[in-house]
Amino acid sequence: MLLHDPKPTLDIFASAVVALLRDKDLAYADPSERAIVARLASLLQGKYLGWSLDLEWSRRENVIKRLRYGLSEEELIGKDAIVPDLVIHHVGKRENLLVVEVKKVTNTDYEGDIWKLKGLTEQAGAYGYSVGLHLVVDVKAGTSPQCDVYIDAGLDEGLTNWMKDRLKVAA
């Protein structure tokens, strides 16, 4: 169960996505997903006061971040190590605000991202991120055709629709 309203967290992120999608240089270059996430991070810098913003954060304390969500023992081999695209958290604590997976519109391999977001937002799980976001962007067109919000291991349709409305201002 969430202890806070996720809309302020998502609103900050939405503002950065809108700025990203209006960036003509980015549209011209049409860079990789990693470069898009880096640009998002620069737009978010200093916006989540008191929180750390990290890209491709692969550690939990001093060990590799692992996720067992929904996997059998046989499936675990080689599949449980994860690297989220962007996280907002308190390093070294189980205080995790936002986890984001980004895809360019040309990459429709969503299954792994959705699995990660469900597992990382599961409140009874090892990480308990308050909010997870699966963001699909088309920087050339300046749009986000998909932006799904995950709360406690499930797709939250109300917040997903709210987020889609916030991102329409970029178009």
PDB file of N, CA, C and O in Angstrom, residues 29 36 38 48 55 75 80 83 90 131 137 140 142 166 168:
ATOM      1  N   ALA A  29      18.815  14.012 -34.007  1.00  0.00           N
ATOM      2  CA  ALA A  29      19.840  12.981 -33.828  1.00  0.00           C
ATOM      3  C   ALA A  29      19.243  11.580 -33.689  1.00  0.00           C
ATOM      4  O   ALA A  29      19.889  10.601 -34.042  1.00  0.00           O
ATOM      5  N   ILE A  36      18.837   8.680 -24.557  1.00  0.00           N
ATOM      6  CA  ILE A  36      17.560   9.291 -24.183  1.00  0.00           C
ATOM      7  C   ILE A  36      17.395   9.283 -22.663  1.00  0.00           C
ATOM      8  O   ILE A  36      17.001  10.285 -22.064  1.00  0.00           O
ATOM      9  N   ALA A  38      19.787   9.195 -20.474  1.00  0.00           N
ATOM     10  CA  ALA A  38      20.755  10.155 -19.927  1.00  0.00           C
ATOM     11  C   ALA A  38      20.229  11.585 -20.030  1.00  0.00           C
ATOM     12  O   ALA A  38      20.381  12.383 -19.101  1.00  0.00           O
ATOM     13  N   TYR A  48      14.035  15.976  -7.572  1.00  0.00           N
ATOM     14  CA  TYR A  48      13.575  15.113  -6.485  1.00  0.00           C
ATOM     15  C   TYR A  48      14.473  15.358  -5.270  1.00  0.00           C
ATOM     16  O   TYR A  48      15.390  14.582  -4.990  1.00  0.00           O
ATOM     17  N   LEU A  55      21.265   6.090 -13.031  1.00  0.00           N
ATOM     18  CA  LEU A  55      21.003   5.380 -14.274  1.00  0.00           C
ATOM     19  C   LEU A  55      21.620   3.989 -14.206  1.00  0.00           C
ATOM     20  O   LEU A  55      22.717   3.824 -13.666  1.00  0.00           O
ATOM     21  N   GLU A  75      14.029 -21.155 -13.897  1.00  0.00           N
ATOM     22  CA  GLU A  75      14.080 -19.917 -14.684  1.00  0.00           C
ATOM     23  C   GLU A  75      15.066 -18.908 -14.115  1.00  0.00           C
ATOM     24  O   GLU A  75      15.493 -17.997 -14.812  1.00  0.00           O
ATOM     25  N   ASP A  80      17.866 -13.483 -13.251  1.00  0.00           N
ATOM     26  CA  ASP A  80      17.444 -12.681 -12.123  1.00  0.00           C
ATOM     27  C   ASP A  80      18.252 -11.403 -11.915  1.00  0.00           C
ATOM     28  O   ASP A  80      17.828 -10.517 -11.196  1.00  0.00           O
ATOM     29  N   VAL A  83      19.029  -4.545 -14.317  1.00  0.00           N
ATOM     30  CA  VAL A  83      19.609  -3.213 -14.395  1.00  0.00           C
ATOM     31  C   VAL A  83      18.517  -2.256 -14.871  1.00  0.00           C
ATOM     32  O   VAL A  83      18.330  -2.073 -16.072  1.00  0.00           O
ATOM     33  N   HIS A  90      16.886   6.100  -2.153  1.00  0.00           N
ATOM     34  CA  HIS A  90      17.879   6.410  -1.143  1.00  0.00           C
ATOM     35  C   HIS A  90      18.859   5.247  -1.150  1.00  0.00           C
ATOM     36  O   HIS A  90      18.478   4.118  -0.843  1.00  0.00           O
ATOM     37  N   VAL A 131       6.544   3.596  -7.285  1.00  0.00           N
ATOM     38  CA  VAL A 131       5.961   3.733  -8.618  1.00  0.00           C
ATOM     39  C   VAL A 131       6.938   3.188  -9.654  1.00  0.00           C
ATOM     40  O   VAL A 131       8.143   3.404  -9.564  1.00  0.00           O
ATOM     41  N   VAL A 137       8.989   6.135 -26.147  1.00  0.00           N
ATOM     42  CA  VAL A 137       9.105   7.460 -26.747  1.00  0.00           C
ATOM     43  C   VAL A 137       9.432   7.380 -28.231  1.00  0.00           C
ATOM     44  O   VAL A 137      10.131   6.466 -28.679  1.00  0.00           O
ATOM     45  N   LYS A 140      11.649  11.415 -32.609  1.00  0.00           N
ATOM     46  CA  LYS A 140      11.538  12.058 -33.927  1.00  0.00           C
ATOM     47  C   LYS A 140      10.182  12.732 -34.088  1.00  0.00           C
ATOM     48  O   LYS A 140      10.093  13.836 -34.631  1.00  0.00           O
ATOM     49  N   GLY A 142       8.240  13.469 -31.456  1.00  0.00           N
ATOM     50  CA  GLY A 142       7.969  14.260 -30.259  1.00  0.00           C
ATOM     51  C   GLY A 142       6.759  13.751 -29.493  1.00  0.00           C
ATOM     52  O   GLY A 142       6.015  14.537 -28.909  1.00  0.00           O
ATOM     53  N   ARG A 166      -1.008  13.975 -19.188  1.00  0.00           N
ATOM     54  CA  ARG A 166       0.073  14.928 -18.903  1.00  0.00           C
ATOM     55  C   ARG A 166       1.067  15.010 -20.066  1.00  0.00           C
ATOM     56  O   ARG A 166       1.596  16.064 -20.372  1.00  0.00           O
ATOM     57  N   LYS A 168       0.415  14.481 -23.266  1.00  0.00           N
ATOM     58  CA  LYS A 168      -0.189  14.989 -24.497  1.00  0.00           C
ATOM     59  C   LYS A 168       0.219  16.429 -24.776  1.00  0.00           C
ATOM     60  O   LYS A 168       0.213  16.849 -25.928  1.00  0.00           O
TER      61      LYS A 168
END
